[in-house]
Coordinates of C-alpha atoms (C1' of nucleotides) in Angstrom, one line a residue:
Chain A
M1 CA -5.6 2.6 29.5
K2 CA -8.2 5.3 29.9
A3 CA -9.5 6.8 26.7
S4 CA -9.3 10.3 28.2
C5 CA -5.5 9.9 28.7
F6 CA -4.9 8.2 25.3
H7 CA -4.3 10.0 22.1
L8 CA -7.5 8.7 20.5
I9 CA -8.2 10.8 17.4
T10 CA -10.5 9.5 14.8
L11 CA -11.8 11.0 11.6
K12 CA -15.3 10.7 10.2
E13 CA -14.3 11.6 6.8
T14 CA -11.8 9.7 4.7
P15 CA -8.7 11.6 3.7
V16 CA -8.6 11.8 -0.2
E17 CA -5.0 10.7 -0.4
A18 CA -5.9 7.2 0.7
E19 CA -6.9 4.8 -2.0
I20 CA -7.1 1.4 -0.5
I21 CA -9.2 0.4 2.5
S22 CA -6.3 -0.4 4.9
H23 CA -4.7 3.0 4.3
Q24 CA -8.0 4.8 4.7
L25 CA -8.8 3.0 8.0
M26 CA -5.2 3.5 9.3
L27 CA -5.6 7.3 8.8
R28 CA -9.2 7.4 10.1
A29 CA -8.4 5.3 13.2
G30 CA -5.3 7.4 13.8
L31 CA -2.8 4.6 13.6
I32 CA -0.4 6.5 11.3
R33 CA 0.2 10.1 10.1
R34 CA 1.9 11.0 6.9
L35 CA 5.1 13.1 7.2
A36 CA 6.2 13.1 3.5
S37 CA 5.6 10.9 0.5
G38 CA 6.0 7.3 1.6
I39 CA 7.1 8.3 5.1
Y40 CA 4.8 7.8 8.1
S41 CA 4.8 8.4 11.8
W42 CA 3.3 5.6 13.9
M43 CA 0.9 7.1 16.5
P44 CA 0.4 5.5 19.9
L45 CA -2.5 3.4 18.8
G46 CA -0.7 2.1 15.6
L47 CA 2.5 1.5 17.6
R48 CA 0.6 -0.8 19.9
V49 CA -0.3 -3.0 16.9
L50 CA 3.2 -2.7 15.4
R51 CA 4.7 -3.9 18.7
K52 CA 2.3 -6.9 18.7
V53 CA 3.6 -7.9 15.3
E54 CA 7.2 -7.4 16.3
N55 CA 6.9 -9.4 19.5
I56 CA 5.3 -12.4 17.8
V57 CA 8.1 -12.3 15.2
R58 CA 10.8 -11.9 17.9
E59 CA 9.4 -14.7 20.1
E60 CA 9.2 -17.2 17.3
M61 CA 12.6 -16.2 15.9
N62 CA 14.2 -16.6 19.3
K63 CA 12.5 -20.0 19.7
S64 CA 14.1 -21.1 16.4
G65 CA 17.5 -20.3 17.8
A66 CA 18.1 -17.2 15.8
L67 CA 20.1 -14.4 17.5
E68 CA 18.8 -10.8 17.5
L69 CA 21.2 -8.0 16.8
L70 CA 20.8 -4.5 15.5
M71 CA 22.7 -3.1 12.5
P72 CA 22.9 0.6 11.4
S73 CA 20.7 2.2 8.8
V74 CA 23.5 4.4 7.6
Q75 CA 26.1 2.4 5.8
P76 CA 29.4 3.3 4.1
A77 CA 29.6 3.0 0.3
E78 CA 32.8 0.9 0.5
L79 CA 30.8 -2.2 1.6
W80 CA 28.4 -1.8 -1.3
Q81 CA 31.2 -1.3 -3.8
E82 CA 32.7 -4.5 -2.5
S83 CA 29.6 -6.5 -3.2
G84 CA 29.1 -4.7 -6.5
R85 CA 25.7 -3.4 -5.6
W86 CA 26.7 0.2 -5.3
D87 CA 26.6 0.2 -9.1
Q88 CA 23.9 -2.4 -9.6
F89 CA 21.3 -0.8 -7.3
G90 CA 19.4 1.9 -9.1
P91 CA 18.0 5.2 -7.6
E92 CA 16.1 3.0 -5.1
L93 CA 19.3 3.2 -3.0
L94 CA 19.3 6.5 -1.2
R95 CA 22.8 7.9 -1.3
F96 CA 24.3 10.9 0.3
H97 CA 27.6 12.0 1.8
D98 CA 28.7 13.0 5.2
R99 CA 30.7 16.2 6.2
H100 CA 33.9 14.6 5.0
Q101 CA 32.4 13.9 1.6
R102 CA 32.3 10.2 2.2
D103 CA 29.7 8.3 0.2
C104 CA 27.0 6.7 2.4
C105 CA 23.6 5.2 1.8
L106 CA 20.5 4.3 3.9
G107 CA 20.3 0.6 4.0
P108 CA 17.6 -1.0 1.9
T109 CA 18.7 -4.4 3.1
H110 CA 21.6 -5.6 5.1
E111 CA 23.5 -8.5 3.3
E112 CA 26.7 -6.4 3.1
V113 CA 26.8 -5.4 6.7
I114 CA 26.0 -8.8 8.0
A115 CA 28.6 -10.4 5.8
D116 CA 31.1 -7.9 7.1
I117 CA 30.2 -8.8 10.7
F118 CA 30.5 -12.4 9.9
R119 CA 33.9 -12.3 8.3
R120 CA 35.3 -10.3 11.3
D121 CA 33.9 -12.6 14.0
I122 CA 33.5 -16.1 12.5
K123 CA 36.5 -18.1 11.5
S124 CA 35.6 -21.7 11.9
Y125 CA 33.0 -24.2 10.7
K126 CA 32.6 -25.0 14.4
Q127 CA 30.9 -21.7 14.9
L128 CA 28.3 -22.6 12.2
P129 CA 25.5 -22.7 11.5
V130 CA 24.4 -19.4 12.9
N131 CA 21.3 -17.2 12.2
F132 CA 21.3 -13.5 13.0
Y133 CA 18.3 -11.3 12.7
Q134 CA 17.1 -7.8 13.4
I135 CA 13.9 -5.8 13.4
Q136 CA 14.9 -2.5 11.9
T137 CA 14.0 0.4 9.7
K138 CA 14.8 0.1 6.0
F139 CA 14.8 2.8 3.4
R140 CA 14.0 2.2 -0.3
D141 CA 13.5 5.2 -2.5
E142 CA 10.6 3.8 -4.4
I143 CA 9.6 5.5 -7.7
R144 CA 6.0 5.7 -6.6
P145 CA 5.3 4.9 -3.0
R146 CA 1.6 4.2 -2.5
F147 CA -1.0 2.6 -0.4
G148 CA 0.2 4.1 2.9
V149 CA 2.5 1.7 4.8
M150 CA 1.8 -1.0 2.3
R151 CA 4.5 0.3 0.0
S152 CA 6.3 3.1 1.8
R153 CA 9.8 4.3 1.4
E154 CA 10.7 3.9 5.0
F155 CA 9.5 0.7 6.7
I156 CA 10.3 -1.8 9.3
M157 CA 11.5 -5.2 8.4
K158 CA 12.6 -8.3 10.2
D159 CA 15.5 -9.5 8.3
A160 CA 17.5 -12.7 9.2
Y161 CA 20.7 -14.0 7.7
S162 CA 22.0 -17.5 8.2
F163 CA 25.5 -18.9 7.6
H164 CA 26.5 -22.4 6.8
V165 CA 29.4 -24.6 5.9
N166 CA 27.4 -26.4 3.2
Q167 CA 24.2 -26.7 1.4
E168 CA 22.8 -29.4 3.6
S169 CA 23.1 -27.2 6.6
L170 CA 21.5 -24.3 4.8
Q171 CA 18.6 -26.5 3.8
Q172 CA 18.0 -27.5 7.4
T173 CA 17.9 -23.9 8.6
Y174 CA 15.8 -22.9 5.5
D175 CA 13.2 -25.6 6.5
L176 CA 13.3 -24.5 10.1
M177 CA 12.6 -20.9 8.9
Y178 CA 9.8 -22.1 6.7
Q179 CA 8.2 -23.7 9.8
T180 CA 9.0 -20.7 12.0
Y181 CA 7.3 -18.4 9.4
S182 CA 4.3 -20.7 9.4
N183 CA 4.2 -20.5 13.2
I184 CA 4.4 -16.7 13.1
F185 CA 1.6 -16.3 10.6
D186 CA -0.5 -18.8 12.5
R187 CA -0.1 -16.6 15.6
F188 CA -1.0 -13.5 13.7
G189 CA -4.4 -15.1 13.1
L190 CA -4.3 -14.2 9.5
A191 CA -5.3 -16.3 6.5
Y192 CA -2.1 -16.8 4.5
R193 CA -0.4 -19.0 2.0
A194 CA 3.2 -20.0 1.4
V195 CA 4.1 -20.2 -2.2
N196 CA 7.1 -21.0 -4.5
A197 CA 8.6 -17.7 -5.7
D198 CA 11.0 -16.0 -7.9
S199 CA 14.1 -14.8 -6.0
G200 CA 14.3 -11.5 -7.9
S201 CA 17.2 -9.2 -7.6
I202 CA 18.3 -10.5 -4.2
G203 CA 19.8 -13.5 -6.0
G204 CA 20.0 -17.1 -5.1
S205 CA 17.9 -20.1 -6.1
T206 CA 15.2 -21.6 -3.9
S207 CA 12.7 -19.1 -2.4
N208 CA 9.3 -19.0 -0.9
E209 CA 6.9 -16.1 -0.3
F210 CA 4.3 -15.8 2.4
H211 CA 1.2 -14.1 1.3
V212 CA -1.6 -12.7 3.4
L213 CA -4.7 -13.4 1.4
A214 CA -6.8 -10.4 0.4
D215 CA -8.8 -9.6 -2.7
S216 CA -7.0 -6.3 -3.0
G217 CA -3.6 -7.9 -2.9
E218 CA -1.1 -6.9 -5.6
D219 CA 0.2 -10.4 -6.3
A220 CA -1.7 -13.3 -7.8
I221 CA -1.0 -16.7 -6.4
A222 CA -1.8 -20.0 -8.0
F223 CA -2.5 -23.2 -6.0
S224 CA -3.8 -26.7 -6.7
D225 CA -7.2 -27.7 -5.6
Q226 CA -6.0 -31.2 -4.9
S227 CA -2.4 -30.9 -3.6
D228 CA -0.3 -28.5 -1.6
Y229 CA 1.2 -27.0 -4.7
A230 CA 1.2 -23.2 -4.5
A231 CA 3.3 -20.6 -6.4
N232 CA 3.4 -17.0 -7.3
V233 CA 1.7 -16.7 -10.7
E234 CA 5.0 -15.3 -12.0
M235 CA 6.6 -18.6 -11.2
A236 CA 3.9 -21.2 -11.9
A237 CA 4.7 -23.3 -14.9
A238 CA 1.9 -23.1 -17.5
I239 CA 0.7 -26.4 -18.8
S240 CA -1.9 -26.4 -21.5
P241 CA -5.0 -28.4 -20.8
Q242 CA -4.8 -29.3 -24.5
S243 CA -2.1 -31.8 -25.4
E244 CA -2.2 -32.0 -29.2
R245 CA -3.0 -29.9 -32.2
G246 CA -6.0 -30.4 -34.4
Q247 CA -5.6 -31.1 -38.1
P248 CA -5.9 -28.2 -40.5
E249 CA -9.4 -28.0 -41.9
A250 CA -9.4 -25.0 -44.1
E251 CA -7.3 -23.1 -46.6
L252 CA -5.2 -20.2 -45.6
E253 CA -6.8 -16.9 -46.5
T254 CA -5.9 -13.3 -46.2
I255 CA -8.7 -10.9 -45.1
D256 CA -8.9 -7.1 -44.8
T257 CA -9.3 -5.9 -41.3
P258 CA -9.2 -2.2 -41.4
G259 CA -9.2 -0.6 -37.9
L260 CA -9.1 -3.9 -36.1
H261 CA -6.0 -3.9 -34.0
T262 CA -6.8 -5.6 -30.7
I263 CA -7.7 -9.3 -30.2
E264 CA -11.0 -8.2 -28.7
D265 CA -11.9 -6.1 -31.8
L266 CA -10.9 -8.9 -34.1
A267 CA -12.6 -11.7 -32.3
G268 CA -15.7 -9.6 -31.8
K269 CA -16.0 -8.4 -35.4
L270 CA -15.3 -11.8 -36.9
D271 CA -17.4 -13.6 -34.3
I272 CA -14.7 -16.1 -33.4
D273 CA -13.2 -17.4 -30.2
V274 CA -10.3 -15.4 -28.8
K275 CA -8.6 -18.8 -28.2
K276 CA -8.4 -19.1 -32.0
C277 CA -6.5 -15.8 -32.3
L278 CA -2.8 -15.6 -31.7
K279 CA -1.1 -12.4 -30.6
T280 CA 2.4 -11.5 -31.5
L281 CA 4.3 -9.3 -29.1
I282 CA 7.6 -7.7 -30.1
V283 CA 10.3 -7.2 -27.5
D284 CA 13.9 -5.9 -27.7
S285 CA 16.6 -8.5 -28.1
D286 CA 19.9 -8.3 -26.3
D287 CA 21.7 -7.2 -29.4
D288 CA 19.6 -4.2 -30.4
G289 CA 17.3 -6.2 -32.6
L290 CA 13.8 -7.6 -32.1
V291 CA 12.3 -10.9 -30.9
A292 CA 8.7 -12.0 -31.4
L293 CA 6.7 -13.7 -28.7
V294 CA 3.5 -15.5 -29.8
L295 CA 0.7 -16.2 -27.3
R296 CA -2.9 -17.4 -27.5
G297 CA -5.3 -14.4 -27.6
D298 CA -6.7 -15.1 -24.1
H299 CA -3.3 -15.5 -22.5
E300 CA -1.0 -13.0 -20.8
L301 CA 2.7 -12.7 -21.2
N302 CA 4.8 -13.5 -18.2
P303 CA 7.7 -11.1 -18.4
L304 CA 9.9 -13.1 -15.9
K305 CA 9.7 -16.2 -18.1
A306 CA 10.2 -14.3 -21.3
E307 CA 13.3 -12.4 -20.2
R308 CA 15.1 -15.7 -19.5
L309 CA 14.8 -16.8 -23.2
P310 CA 18.1 -16.8 -25.1
G311 CA 18.5 -13.5 -27.0
V312 CA 15.8 -11.6 -25.2
A313 CA 16.9 -8.4 -23.4
S314 CA 16.7 -8.6 -19.6
P315 CA 14.9 -6.8 -18.1
L316 CA 12.2 -7.4 -20.6
Q317 CA 11.5 -4.3 -22.7
M318 CA 8.6 -4.0 -25.1
A319 CA 9.9 -2.7 -28.4
D320 CA 9.5 0.8 -29.5
R321 CA 6.8 1.2 -32.1
E322 CA 8.9 3.2 -34.5
K323 CA 11.6 0.6 -34.3
I324 CA 9.1 -2.1 -35.2
K325 CA 7.9 -0.2 -38.1
T326 CA 11.4 0.4 -39.4
I327 CA 12.5 -3.2 -39.0
L328 CA 9.3 -5.1 -39.8
G329 CA 7.8 -2.6 -42.2
N330 CA 4.3 -2.5 -40.7
D331 CA 2.6 -1.4 -37.6
I332 CA 1.8 -3.3 -34.5
G333 CA -1.8 -4.5 -34.6
S334 CA -1.3 -6.5 -37.8
L335 CA 1.7 -8.7 -36.9
G336 CA 1.8 -12.5 -37.0
P337 CA 4.3 -15.3 -36.9
I338 CA 3.9 -16.3 -40.5
G339 CA 6.6 -14.9 -42.7
L340 CA 8.1 -13.0 -39.8
D341 CA 11.8 -12.7 -40.2
I342 CA 13.0 -12.3 -36.7
P343 CA 13.7 -14.9 -33.9
T344 CA 10.3 -16.1 -32.8
F345 CA 9.2 -18.0 -29.6
V346 CA 5.8 -19.5 -29.4
D347 CA 4.0 -20.3 -26.2
N348 CA 3.1 -23.9 -25.7
S349 CA -0.6 -23.3 -25.7
A350 CA -0.4 -21.2 -28.8
S351 CA 1.4 -24.0 -30.6
F352 CA -1.6 -26.3 -30.1
V353 CA -4.0 -24.0 -32.0
S354 CA -5.0 -25.0 -35.5
D355 CA -6.7 -22.9 -38.1
F356 CA -5.7 -19.8 -36.2
I357 CA -6.1 -16.1 -36.9
C358 CA -3.1 -13.8 -36.8
G359 CA -1.7 -10.6 -38.3
A360 CA -0.6 -10.9 -41.9
N361 CA 2.4 -8.6 -41.4
V362 CA 0.7 -6.1 -43.7
N363 CA -1.2 -3.2 -42.3
D364 CA -4.9 -3.8 -41.9
Q365 CA -4.7 -7.4 -43.0
H366 CA -5.0 -10.7 -41.0
L367 CA -4.6 -14.3 -41.9
I368 CA -7.3 -16.9 -41.1
N369 CA -7.1 -20.6 -41.0
A370 CA -3.3 -20.5 -40.5
N371 CA -1.5 -23.6 -39.4
W372 CA 1.8 -24.4 -37.9
G373 CA 3.9 -26.7 -40.1
R374 CA 1.7 -26.2 -43.1
D375 CA 1.9 -22.4 -43.5
C376 CA 5.2 -21.9 -41.7
D377 CA 7.8 -23.9 -39.9
E378 CA 7.0 -25.8 -36.8
P379 CA 7.4 -23.3 -34.0
E380 CA 10.0 -23.2 -31.3
T381 CA 7.8 -23.7 -28.2
V382 CA 8.4 -22.3 -24.7
D383 CA 6.5 -21.4 -21.6
I384 CA 6.0 -17.6 -21.5
R385 CA 2.5 -17.1 -20.3
N386 CA 0.9 -16.6 -16.9
V387 CA -1.1 -19.5 -15.6
Q388 CA -4.9 -19.2 -15.6
E389 CA -7.6 -20.5 -13.3
G390 CA -8.4 -24.0 -14.5
D391 CA -5.0 -24.9 -15.9
P392 CA -3.6 -28.2 -14.8
S393 CA -1.5 -28.0 -11.7
P394 CA 2.2 -28.3 -12.6
D395 CA 2.7 -31.2 -10.1
G396 CA 0.1 -33.2 -12.1
Q397 CA -2.5 -33.2 -9.3
G398 CA -5.7 -31.3 -9.8
S399 CA -6.2 -27.9 -11.5
L400 CA -5.1 -24.4 -10.5
K401 CA -7.1 -21.8 -8.6
I402 CA -6.0 -18.2 -8.4
L403 CA -6.2 -16.0 -5.3
R404 CA -4.8 -12.6 -4.6
G405 CA -2.3 -12.0 -1.8
I406 CA -0.1 -9.4 -0.2
E407 CA 3.5 -10.5 0.1
V408 CA 4.6 -10.1 3.7
G409 CA 7.3 -12.7 4.0
H410 CA 10.0 -14.0 1.8
I411 CA 12.7 -16.6 2.5
F412 CA 15.7 -17.2 0.2
Q413 CA 18.6 -19.6 -0.2
L414 CA 21.3 -17.2 -1.2
G415 CA 24.1 -19.7 -1.7
Q416 CA 27.5 -18.1 -1.9
K417 CA 26.7 -15.0 -3.9
Y418 CA 27.5 -12.5 -1.2
S419 CA 30.1 -14.6 0.7
V420 CA 32.3 -14.9 -2.4
A421 CA 32.0 -11.2 -3.2
M422 CA 32.6 -10.2 0.4
Q423 CA 35.1 -12.9 1.2
A424 CA 33.1 -14.2 4.0
T425 CA 35.0 -17.5 4.5
V426 CA 35.5 -20.1 7.2
L427 CA 38.0 -22.9 7.7
D428 CA 36.3 -26.3 7.1
E429 CA 37.2 -29.5 9.0
N430 CA 40.1 -30.0 6.6
G431 CA 41.5 -26.6 7.5
K432 CA 40.6 -25.4 4.0
S433 CA 39.1 -21.9 3.5
V434 CA 35.6 -22.1 2.0
A435 CA 33.0 -19.4 1.2
T436 CA 30.1 -19.6 3.6
T437 CA 26.7 -20.6 2.3
M438 CA 24.0 -18.1 3.2
G439 CA 20.2 -17.9 3.6
C440 CA 18.1 -14.8 4.2
Y441 CA 14.6 -14.4 5.6
G442 CA 12.4 -11.3 5.6
I443 CA 9.1 -10.2 7.1
G444 CA 7.6 -6.8 6.3
V445 CA 6.6 -5.8 9.8
T446 CA 4.8 -2.6 8.9
R447 CA 3.2 -4.2 5.9
V448 CA 1.8 -7.0 8.1
V449 CA -0.3 -4.3 9.9
A450 CA -1.7 -3.0 6.7
A451 CA -2.3 -6.5 5.3
A452 CA -4.1 -7.5 8.5
I453 CA -6.5 -4.6 8.0
E454 CA -6.9 -5.3 4.3
Q455 CA -8.1 -8.8 5.2
N456 CA -10.1 -7.9 8.3
N457 CA -12.4 -4.9 7.9
D458 CA -16.1 -4.1 7.4
D459 CA -18.1 -0.9 6.8
R460 CA -17.6 0.1 10.5
G461 CA -13.8 -0.2 10.4
I462 CA -11.1 -2.6 11.5
Y463 CA -11.6 -5.9 13.3
W464 CA -8.3 -7.1 14.6
P465 CA -7.5 -10.7 15.4
D466 CA -6.9 -10.9 19.1
S467 CA -3.2 -11.4 18.7
L468 CA -2.7 -8.0 16.9
A469 CA -5.4 -5.9 18.6
P470 CA -4.2 -2.7 20.2
F471 CA -6.6 -3.3 23.1
H472 CA -8.4 -6.5 23.7
L473 CA -11.4 -5.2 25.6
A474 CA -13.3 -1.9 25.4
I475 CA -15.4 -0.8 28.4
C476 CA -18.1 1.6 27.4
P477 CA -19.8 3.1 30.5
L478 CA -22.9 5.1 29.5
N479 CA -23.4 8.2 31.6
Y480 CA -20.1 7.7 33.3
H481 CA -19.9 11.3 34.4
K482 CA -23.4 11.5 35.9
S483 CA -24.1 8.1 37.3
D484 CA -22.1 7.1 40.4
D485 CA -23.4 3.5 40.0
V486 CA -22.1 3.2 36.4
K487 CA -18.8 5.0 37.3
N488 CA -18.1 2.8 40.3
T489 CA -18.9 -0.4 38.4
A490 CA -16.8 0.6 35.4
D491 CA -13.8 1.7 37.5
Q492 CA -14.0 -1.6 39.4
L493 CA -14.2 -3.6 36.2
Y494 CA -11.3 -1.6 34.8
Q495 CA -9.1 -2.3 37.8
D496 CA -10.1 -6.0 37.7
C497 CA -9.1 -6.2 34.1
L498 CA -5.8 -4.6 34.7
Q499 CA -5.0 -7.1 37.5
R500 CA -5.9 -9.9 35.2
G501 CA -3.4 -8.5 32.6
I502 CA -6.2 -7.8 30.1
E503 CA -5.3 -5.0 27.7
V504 CA -8.3 -2.8 28.4
L505 CA -9.5 0.6 27.1
L506 CA -11.9 2.3 29.4
D507 CA -13.9 4.9 27.4
D508 CA -14.3 7.5 30.1
R509 CA -14.7 10.4 27.7
P510 CA -17.8 12.5 28.3
V511 CA -19.2 11.7 24.9
R512 CA -22.5 10.2 23.8
P513 CA -22.8 6.4 23.4
G514 CA -22.9 6.5 19.6
V515 CA -19.5 8.2 19.5
M516 CA -18.0 5.5 21.8
F517 CA -19.4 2.7 19.9
S518 CA -18.3 3.9 16.5
D519 CA -14.8 4.8 17.7
M520 CA -14.3 1.4 19.4
E521 CA -15.5 -0.3 16.2
L522 CA -13.4 1.8 13.9
I523 CA -10.2 1.1 15.8
G524 CA -11.2 -2.6 15.9
V525 CA -11.2 -3.6 19.6
P526 CA -12.3 -7.2 19.4
H527 CA -14.5 -7.3 22.6
R528 CA -16.8 -4.7 24.1
I529 CA -18.6 -4.5 27.4
V530 CA -21.3 -1.8 27.9
L531 CA -22.3 -0.7 31.4
S532 CA -25.4 1.4 31.8
D533 CA -27.9 2.4 34.6
R534 CA -30.5 0.4 32.8
G535 CA -28.4 -2.7 32.7
L536 CA -27.2 -2.3 36.3
K537 CA -30.7 -2.1 37.6
A538 CA -31.4 -5.5 36.1
E539 CA -28.0 -6.6 37.4
Q540 CA -26.7 -7.1 34.0
F541 CA -23.9 -6.0 31.7
E542 CA -23.8 -6.2 27.9
Y543 CA -21.2 -7.9 25.8
K544 CA -20.6 -7.8 22.1
G545 CA -17.8 -9.2 20.0
R546 CA -16.6 -6.9 17.2
R547 CA -17.9 -9.3 14.6
D548 CA -21.1 -10.4 16.4
E549 CA -24.4 -9.5 14.9
E550 CA -26.2 -9.1 18.3
S551 CA -25.0 -8.2 21.7
Q552 CA -25.8 -10.4 24.7
D553 CA -26.9 -9.4 28.2
I554 CA -25.2 -11.3 31.0
N555 CA -25.7 -11.3 34.7
L556 CA -23.2 -9.3 36.7
T557 CA -22.6 -12.2 39.0
E558 CA -21.1 -14.1 36.1
L559 CA -18.8 -11.3 35.0
S560 CA -15.6 -12.8 36.6
E561 CA -16.3 -16.2 35.1
F562 CA -17.1 -14.5 31.7
L563 CA -13.7 -12.7 31.7
D564 CA -11.9 -15.9 32.5
K565 CA -13.6 -17.6 29.6
L566 CA -12.9 -14.8 27.2
F567 CA -9.3 -14.1 28.0
N568 CA -7.8 -17.4 29.0
Chain B
rC1 C1' 10.6 8.5 -16.5
rG2 C1' 6.0 9.7 -19.6
rG3 C1' 0.9 11.4 -19.2
rG4 C1' -3.1 13.6 -16.3
rG5 C1' -4.8 16.1 -12.0
rU6 C1' -4.8 18.8 -7.3
rG7 C1' -2.7 22.6 -3.8
rU8 C1' -7.9 27.7 0.1
rA9 C1' -8.3 26.6 8.6
rG10 C1' -6.6 20.0 11.6
rC11 C1' -10.0 17.0 7.8
rG12 C1' -13.6 17.3 3.5
rC13 C1' -14.7 21.0 0.0
rA14 C1' -16.9 25.9 -2.4
rG15 C1' -15.2 30.5 -4.3
rC16 C1' -11.3 31.2 -9.6
rC17 C1' -14.5 31.3 -15.7
rU18 C1' -16.3 37.3 -15.3
rG19 C1' -10.1 40.6 -10.3
rG20 C1' -13.0 44.4 -5.4
rU21 C1' -14.2 42.7 2.9
rA22 C1' -12.0 34.6 2.2
rG23 C1' -16.7 31.1 2.9
rC24 C1' -19.4 26.2 4.1
rG25 C1' -19.6 21.2 6.6
rC26 C1' -16.9 18.3 10.1
rA27 C1' -13.3 18.8 14.1
rA28 C1' -11.6 22.2 18.3
rC29 C1' -12.9 25.8 22.5
rU30 C1' -17.1 28.1 26.0
rG31 C1' -22.1 27.8 27.9
rC32 C1' -26.9 25.5 28.3
rU33 C1' -29.9 21.3 27.1
rU34 C1' -29.4 16.1 25.8
rU35 C1' -27.4 10.9 27.2
rG36 C1' -28.2 3.3 24.1
rG37 C1' -25.5 4.4 17.7
rG38 C1' -20.9 9.8 15.0
rA39 C1' -26.8 15.1 19.3
rG40 C1' -29.4 20.4 19.5
rC41 C1' -29.1 25.6 20.3
rA42 C1' -26.0 30.0 21.1
rG43 C1' -21.3 31.8 20.9
rU44 C1' -15.6 31.7 20.1
rG45 C1' -10.9 30.9 18.0
rG46 C1' -8.1 29.3 13.9
rG47 C1' -5.9 31.3 7.0
rU48 C1' 1.3 34.5 4.7
rC49 C1' -5.5 31.1 -0.3
rG50 C1' 1.7 25.9 -1.7
rG51 C1' 6.4 29.5 -2.6
rG52 C1' 8.4 33.4 -5.7
rA53 C1' 7.9 37.0 -9.6
rG54 C1' 4.8 39.8 -12.9
rU55 C1' 0.2 42.5 -14.8
rU56 C1' -3.2 45.9 -12.1
rC57 C1' -5.3 51.4 -8.3
rG58 C1' -6.4 46.4 -6.4
rA59 C1' -4.8 39.2 -7.3
rA60 C1' -7.3 33.1 -4.0
rU61 C1' -9.0 34.7 -9.0
rC62 C1' -5.1 36.6 -14.8
rU63 C1' 0.4 35.5 -16.6
rC64 C1' 5.2 33.2 -15.8
rU65 C1' 8.1 30.1 -12.8
rC66 C1' 9.5 26.9 -8.9
rC67 C1' 7.8 23.3 -5.3
rA68 C1' 4.8 19.7 -3.1
rC69 C1' 1.3 15.9 -3.4
rC70 C1' -2.2 12.4 -5.8
rC71 C1' -3.6 9.2 -9.9
rC72 C1' -2.6 6.5 -14.4
rG73 C1' 1.0 4.1 -17.7
rA74 C1' 5.3 1.2 -19.2
rC75 C1' 0.8 -5.8 -22.9
rC76 C1' -3.6 -2.1 -29.0
rA77 C1' 0.7 -6.8 -31.3

RNA sequence: CGGGGUGUAGCGCAGCCUGGUAGCGCAACUGCUUUGGGAGCAGUGGGUCGGGAGUUCGAAUCUCUCCACCCCGACCA
């Protein structure tokens, strides 16, 4: 490709709408253009990257034996009513009707459609297992789309759905998909981690997420420093480093704490360790009342764990302040587990604290030297906190480290949730009709592009891994339009590269060298060759890798050999 | 959904308080010079000032209203 014929449009200044680095660079490098909130066009340069991602996914999925198909984005309401999700799905599902007033939606995912295809075509266990996939546009009407294509409303996803006659068969395909995903992310050339995960609203039991590691990632993932344990922080079981409670050493006292509402205020003012403070969170119960959750001062509540507790409203809802005042008689900020007359759950770690400080359930008063068992009943202990760096690994090996990641892949064992609802059945070897067992496997194709940038950028712009780069090699001829020597050499090199199948961008624009260099660095071309009169006189060309500190001068006679080495 | 903010040339912004010819930088176009790190000079084009209504002799500016977009929040216990 010649730069003069390519739609290469770069910005020096960062558009204000972009907050995170990948979004900024995607706009500056001209990969995408925004059309509406959360809706983007993929420009020629961006599309080249997107296709790289798609092709790697497609090749590896095909290799695994999965079959590609393509389902519609517009789907009839009937299917969604059948699965029950027409009502379950909130406003995220974009609904509309056609000219005949038939209800339709834009597909946020395709379980219903694939189940419908399945039940029409597949009648026998002999046709199983089978794994269908597509690379297709999804629409989810997010409350707040942000971060460019990282969380957009319209996006491209690879979604696969497998069907089985039993759990063993599902497990085999699930394991195969796990391996296939690992192969895919290896080929992307990105640092990633597979973790145990919550299956969320999709349903089902076992699930794993694949995260591209990046400090700016929205998810925290916990992994052991000594084993292969890795889980989303939402999922990781919290184990207290402490295993028993100390003996009470002091008498219970009530102290006045006017104006001290937060744990930080309290610990700071009284000069005590936040770990000695307990915080009491009040959430709605499932019968319009309240439930108290008690945590150590330095710990964070894990909402997913909490909403699974008996009697707690799901989804978890922090209680309204007025309601707390009405039922408990005092304000938040002075609450504590002692003498609290509502169902109370205490986090394991909090139950190990002795001589603790907590709210006195009287405004502007706290209790000090409080103790479980002595000053109130022994607590009902549960795991409701997020793990922290340094906690013991749940598998008993090593301790946990925390990294941030961007979720780009997720695989689930769905079981029979959809097949029962949609009557997707087959005849088994006994001639009996059984609901098929399903798995589903997603990769956020457009998100992979953003995640790759989020992980691979510097102050000059993007640096693509070779596998995702829109072009592999940039040829920058200096004085191309004045020097016949430079022009001829550059043209010849360009033709040579094309014949070798190298994806090459010849910068034949009549611009100054600095413009070429900064553009090629911004768009992230991994390799660059500079040709100049000065170099040619010395019978040399210059090479620089995108991440190299220094360029190197190489004899022209070695050019062919050099290209062989670089691109084979 | 709640709160905050912003809409002026393709991009980044000033002008608004105190109403009176719509500006600056980048980008684009033309010409000359320059040619190893986002060049210099000279010139050119490009705007229903987000939409509508109102006040006024006169509105980018004041008032009302609608729309769009951005950010924050849903953990003070």
